[in-house]
Amino acid sequence: MSIVPHQEETIRETIEDAGFVATLIKDEASEGSTQICRMGIKGMTCTSCSNTMESVLRGINGVRKAQVALATEEAEIHYDPSLVNYKRLLQAVEDTGLEAILVSTGEDTSKVQLKVDGSRTDMHDVVQQSLQALPGVQSIEIDKVLEKISISYNPDMTGPRNFIEVIGSANGSFAKLYPDEGGRESRRLEEIKRYNRSFLWSLVFTIPVFLSSMVFMYVPTIRRGLDAKVVNMLTIGELFRWVLSTPVQFIIGRRFYTGSYKALRHGSANMDVLIALGTNAAYFYSAYSVVRAATSHSFKGSDFFETSSMLISFILLGKYLEILAKGKTSEAIAKLIDLAPETAILLSYNDEGIVVGEQEIDSRLIQKNDILKVIPGAKVACDGFVVWGQSHVNESMITGEPRPVAKRKGDMVIGGTLNENGVLHIKAARIGSESALSQIVRLVESAQMAKAPVQKLADRISKFFVPLVIILSFSTWLAWFLAGKFNGYPKSWIPSSMDSFELALQFGISVMVIACPCTLGLATPTAVMVGTGVGASQGVLIKGGQALESAHKVDCIVFDKTGTLTVGKPVVVYSRLLKHMVLGEFYELAAGAEVNSEHPLAKAIVEYAKKFKDEDNYVWPEAREFVAIAGHGVKAIVRNKEIIVGNKSLMLNHNVAVPLEAEELLAEAEEMAQTGILVSICGRLTGVITISDPLKPNARDVISILQSMNIKSIMVTGDNKGTANSIAKEVGIGTIIAEAKPEQKAEKLKELQAEGYTVAMVGDGINDSPALVAADIGMAIGAGTDIAIEAADIVLMRSNLEDIITAIDLSRKTFSHIRLNYLWALGYNVLGIPIAAGALFPFTGFRLPPWVAGAAMAASSVSVVCCSLLLKYYKRPKKLDNNDIRGITIECKSKSFKLVATITIVPCSI
């Protein structure tokens, strides 16, 4: 319960008045609460821009973490809302000269925006008061100009349909959802249109400039007209090129000037600086040449107006193609968002619970506990539970599992999945940002924001890349100029259309514009974006570049047993009472103690105990003083009797004698890879329960494939050594760690890491969380607990062990593309700059004109993005396609009969 600050002292005094000593303890958790703000940032051109932006955001008091992604042009900021708000963060970005667009904040997870048509200004206060009277409404903001009402609320208590109804009744106006302003995709399309428009306008001016300087000079009649004098030595052609290139330089190329100014103002240099310097050098020298020609009777010079205008045109074309390609790297998120249906069918019930009507509504108007109808061929609108009907639902778009999953009353369905052949009535449970689809989208977005450690290489290079290029460019010009001035090379090297100064200037400009910091900045994030998106489509959620990079180094995997190597749905197969007692009463006491445990073995006991009860929703006796002993079992007081349920070591620790008969039963269970559970009542061992949890069908094949990939497999479990050995032998694992507590699992991982292994941990339960965090890579089974999934770096949505191999193989493929990107980016600059500087000119006569150098620079960025896009065609290893689903044998024994049943189990989906 939260306490208002001024009440703290009053509460303390009240406690002391009662005769106790009270000390106020500050709640660090509440003080340290963190919210996440996501925003789009327009205007970043290279790694230097994104690094500068990160530094600015991290320097704000209250910001705990800031990540800026060049590839997505977005920022994710973790901040303390008590020290700073999202408006201050947006302002900080705007102050740098870039444009900030709010995407989401931690404050609007349950927020709706409504547009009110026909509302009178004097009724706004009435509307606000009516809305505030609704339970669950937390805050209201009214924009009178836009006729927009923003409402933050508790989704467990109210929802948008209630707000629309209240607004309508308050002033008779009509309220509806505010039109969606669009997200990343709409911003990308807008930017594509802007660059396309700029490029086309630049062509209108650049093509005539290019023709007049490069083509028409070879057409005698046109050349004579262009060479005609206007004033002194100034020709029509020079004046014509000057007039046409000026709008390209200063109007269409204005973005490069503003980008340069903003970067230099914050003490950094980016690609815009290189472009502005290169084009300015060409333009202003040409302008100088024109002015000299107009004022002199004998000056003969050349202009490079085509260089500046063609440079800008090619760079705009490159940016246009780059944005088109980058958009394809984030298609995975767009596809996930598109899974959510736009509408849903809402059912209305009368007092007797009979359906009396149905209505099609916008899916954003769904509220918790709504009953929705899902017809065959329609998508499920939100996460919920089936309350009526049965069908098969295709969940492949969420989990990657191709087989339709049977659904009946009580089963959970996931929003965005496809209902195939039956009608379902579902009760809405998780809506909006709480839905599984929204959480997956957020996870993939965060993964694409997170930088891989290898990205640090590009960040370090970017700090000195642009200044170094400027120095090299100036040095190139100076070297060639001095060499020409002092006859360092033959006069025959100089083209007839220029002098030694102009030749040196061309070399200097080429160096300036061929250097491309963008390729380094895009090498890693574009590959990570595509890799994480492909992983999501295959049912493998990879939480960022760090996880992706670590996964490709994995050479040792530690498996939890229950729920990971095994199906995770254990069943009771045998019971033996060692004392005279009714079996139903025995299970009632055992279930009363185990019902509070999350362990799969506990759930198996509770489920089996239900067979002795006639009621479906039987309430088990209250368990007092419940204690869960991790890795051993549980202890509780049930009906005034001390109940201990667990393994042999737990009994011995509580001085409960284990007779020989029980020892034999445990040994027999271990031989059959089953788990023996001992039950003590009032300090005396009363019974033995044998539980079987069959292996997952493909466990042995997965371990075999991992061995062929030179990856060591280890099994760790809290189960006894006998059962662990039997399971390990069956799947082909040579190293086991049995009877391990959660902290011992984490310690073992640290020992393996100390030996030089890069360790992955695969688990599904709360008790696996410490190990998942301790491992270099934590992989959580998608059907596991929320805590395990939160602690993991990779989530296997299909709960299929084969996806471990997919995750590792995908990470290896992704990093091979990252290496290829870096090889191209570094190789391009290392080879391109010397060639642009004229390294080949003395030997071959080959030189790179500035406009060709600019085209090469634009093409290099596009090529890096396209290389990353090849990951979209990733296919999982062929070895996995050859695996057959095998039958699983469970041996069930009782006093009177023995039954051996073969059951075919397919990998379960969440």
XYZ file of C-alpha atoms in Angstrom, residues 551-802:
252
model
C 25.093 -16.693 -28.362
C 27.425 -17.227 -31.310
C 30.315 -17.892 -28.878
C 28.474 -20.512 -26.792
C 30.444 -23.736 -26.356
C 28.689 -25.168 -23.282
C 24.965 -25.468 -22.558
C 23.572 -26.304 -19.132
C 20.064 -27.795 -19.217
C 17.557 -27.829 -16.415
C 15.729 -31.166 -16.336
C 12.088 -30.625 -15.419
C 10.175 -28.728 -18.087
C 13.264 -28.306 -20.240
C 14.559 -31.737 -21.215
C 11.298 -33.262 -20.067
C 7.787 -32.290 -21.173
C 7.256 -30.406 -17.925
C 3.839 -31.957 -17.291
C 4.651 -34.746 -14.838
C 1.967 -37.213 -13.791
C 1.622 -39.397 -10.723
C 2.052 -43.025 -11.810
C 2.330 -44.874 -8.476
C 1.424 -44.425 -4.793
C 2.465 -46.576 -1.793
C 1.198 -45.925 1.736
C 3.596 -47.017 4.498
C 1.071 -46.374 7.285
C -2.579 -47.321 7.637
C -4.499 -44.403 6.130
C -7.198 -43.645 3.576
C -5.532 -42.773 0.245
C -7.899 -39.830 -0.378
C -7.070 -38.281 2.994
C -3.352 -38.812 2.343
C -3.563 -36.927 -0.957
C -5.725 -34.191 0.534
C -3.008 -33.373 3.101
C -0.210 -33.643 0.527
C -2.107 -31.433 -1.961
C -2.922 -28.930 0.794
C 0.806 -28.428 1.302
C 1.781 -28.513 -2.379
C -0.971 -26.273 -3.773
C 1.097 -23.175 -2.892
C 4.158 -24.380 -4.820
C 4.889 -23.499 -8.465
C 7.013 -26.590 -9.056
C 5.698 -28.968 -11.772
C 5.992 -31.982 -9.438
C 3.802 -30.198 -6.888
C 1.228 -29.461 -9.571
C 1.219 -33.140 -10.557
C 0.380 -34.164 -6.968
C -2.405 -31.571 -6.724
C -3.838 -32.630 -10.086
C -3.817 -36.303 -9.089
C -5.444 -35.491 -5.728
C -8.432 -33.959 -7.566
C -9.411 -37.474 -8.692
C -10.475 -38.230 -5.134
C -12.844 -35.231 -5.060
C -16.232 -34.921 -6.704
C -16.088 -31.123 -7.018
C -14.271 -29.508 -9.921
C -13.213 -26.438 -7.944
C -12.459 -28.080 -4.613
C -10.905 -25.726 -2.037
C -7.923 -27.425 -0.418
C -7.427 -27.093 3.333
C -5.475 -24.008 4.415
C -1.718 -24.409 4.682
C -0.185 -22.402 7.513
C 3.514 -21.665 7.992
C 4.166 -22.729 4.413
C 7.857 -22.915 3.498
C 9.285 -23.899 0.115
C 12.791 -25.327 0.457
C 14.358 -24.755 -2.944
C 15.592 -27.963 -4.546
C 14.136 -30.168 -1.782
C 10.381 -29.737 -1.263
C 7.841 -27.986 0.955
C 6.737 -27.903 4.580
C 3.435 -26.635 5.995
C 0.835 -27.103 8.738
C -2.345 -28.563 7.235
C -5.282 -29.343 9.558
C -2.957 -28.932 12.538
C -0.604 -31.596 11.180
C 2.970 -30.981 10.112
C 3.250 -32.066 6.477
C 6.616 -32.405 4.732
C 6.665 -33.314 1.037
C 9.976 -33.674 -0.740
C 13.098 -35.742 -1.327
C 15.118 -37.985 0.988
C 17.569 -35.277 2.085
C 14.665 -33.057 3.195
C 13.359 -35.878 5.398
C 16.765 -36.509 6.937
C 17.248 -32.782 7.584
C 13.991 -32.832 9.588
C 14.889 -36.024 11.448
C 12.289 -38.127 9.640
C 13.431 -41.766 9.453
C 13.349 -43.329 5.963
C 12.624 -47.088 6.229
C 14.183 -49.716 3.945
C 10.910 -50.219 2.043
C 10.885 -46.549 1.074
C 14.547 -46.745 0.049
C 13.759 -49.638 -2.286
C 10.829 -47.770 -3.834
C 13.040 -44.735 -4.454
C 15.755 -46.874 -6.064
C 13.197 -48.595 -8.304
C 11.811 -45.219 -9.423
C 15.296 -43.923 -10.176
C 16.056 -46.914 -12.400
C 12.968 -46.075 -14.469
C 13.953 -42.350 -14.719
C 11.066 -41.443 -12.441
C 11.027 -39.261 -9.343
C 10.141 -40.594 -5.915
C 8.494 -38.098 -3.554
C 8.344 -38.811 0.176
C 5.473 -37.568 2.347
C 5.847 -37.155 6.096
C 2.863 -36.525 8.395
C 3.561 -35.420 11.971
C 7.213 -36.480 11.752
C 6.563 -40.012 10.398
C 7.108 -41.133 6.817
C 3.613 -42.023 5.617
C 3.849 -42.621 1.881
C 5.833 -42.586 -1.338
C 4.551 -40.976 -4.554
C 6.237 -41.845 -7.857
C 6.028 -39.222 -10.596
C 7.004 -39.584 -14.237
C 7.909 -36.658 -16.471
C 8.626 -38.027 -19.971
C 11.431 -36.693 -22.100
C 10.636 -34.277 -24.893
C 10.529 -36.200 -28.188
C 13.505 -34.472 -29.784
C 15.743 -34.144 -26.704
C 18.209 -36.876 -27.749
C 18.496 -35.496 -31.312
C 19.113 -31.961 -30.052
C 21.904 -33.097 -27.728
C 23.440 -35.096 -30.583
C 23.356 -32.095 -32.950
C 24.892 -29.851 -30.265
C 27.742 -32.347 -29.880
C 28.318 -32.198 -33.647
C 28.551 -28.392 -33.273
C 31.296 -28.888 -30.627
C 29.028 -27.660 -27.850
C 29.252 -29.437 -24.509
C 25.952 -30.392 -22.810
C 25.463 -30.590 -19.034
C 22.283 -31.363 -17.078
C 21.582 -29.754 -13.702
C 18.591 -30.665 -11.557
C 17.306 -30.597 -8.030
C 16.176 -34.210 -8.516
C 18.021 -37.203 -7.041
C 21.145 -38.657 -8.666
C 19.518 -41.897 -9.751
C 16.742 -40.214 -11.742
C 19.174 -37.626 -13.109
C 21.570 -40.360 -14.295
C 18.758 -42.270 -16.000
C 17.517 -39.154 -17.835
C 21.057 -38.112 -18.806
C 21.854 -41.580 -20.137
C 18.674 -41.600 -22.198
C 19.424 -38.254 -23.900
C 23.180 -38.748 -24.224
C 24.440 -36.194 -21.688
C 27.656 -37.252 -19.989
C 27.918 -34.638 -17.202
C 25.178 -34.172 -14.592
C 24.730 -32.143 -11.428
C 21.966 -33.596 -9.235
C 20.233 -32.425 -6.040
C 21.322 -28.870 -6.789
C 19.744 -25.840 -5.140
C 19.135 -22.711 -7.284
C 22.210 -20.939 -5.900
C 24.309 -24.053 -6.529
C 23.246 -24.010 -10.184
C 24.528 -20.446 -10.483
C 27.799 -21.374 -8.724
C 28.377 -24.248 -11.140
C 27.913 -21.899 -14.081
C 30.540 -19.554 -12.649
C 32.942 -22.496 -12.307
C 32.418 -23.365 -15.977
C 32.979 -19.741 -16.963
C 36.200 -19.699 -14.943
C 37.343 -22.704 -16.983
C 36.987 -20.612 -20.138
C 33.571 -21.771 -21.373
C 30.970 -19.418 -22.797
C 27.948 -20.871 -20.998
C 24.268 -20.880 -21.926
C 21.636 -21.919 -19.397
C 18.279 -23.321 -20.537
C 15.503 -23.345 -17.927
C 11.849 -22.641 -17.285
C 11.138 -22.119 -13.576
C 11.628 -19.517 -10.843
C 14.370 -21.710 -9.379
C 16.289 -21.349 -12.669
C 16.303 -17.529 -12.570
C 19.624 -17.123 -10.662
C 21.343 -19.449 -13.146
C 19.741 -17.714 -16.144
C 21.149 -14.397 -14.927
C 24.581 -15.871 -14.066
C 25.022 -17.495 -17.489
C 26.588 -15.701 -20.446
C 23.312 -16.442 -22.229
C 20.071 -17.364 -20.471
C 17.477 -19.185 -22.572
C 13.968 -19.451 -21.135
C 11.357 -21.929 -22.290
C 8.362 -19.913 -23.498
C 5.900 -22.003 -21.496
C 7.896 -21.258 -18.318
C 7.284 -18.689 -15.613
C 7.274 -14.942 -16.221
C 10.235 -14.564 -13.849
C 12.359 -17.017 -15.835
C 11.417 -15.297 -19.100
C 12.282 -11.893 -17.605
C 15.685 -13.145 -16.436
C 16.590 -14.734 -19.782
C 18.408 -13.236 -22.773
C 16.622 -15.466 -25.293
C 13.027 -16.743 -25.051
C 12.082 -19.940 -26.902
C 8.429 -19.221 -27.641
C 7.581 -22.731 -28.854
C 9.140 -24.474 -25.817
C 10.938 -26.565 -28.428
C 14.530 -27.642 -27.743
C 15.313 -27.467 -31.456
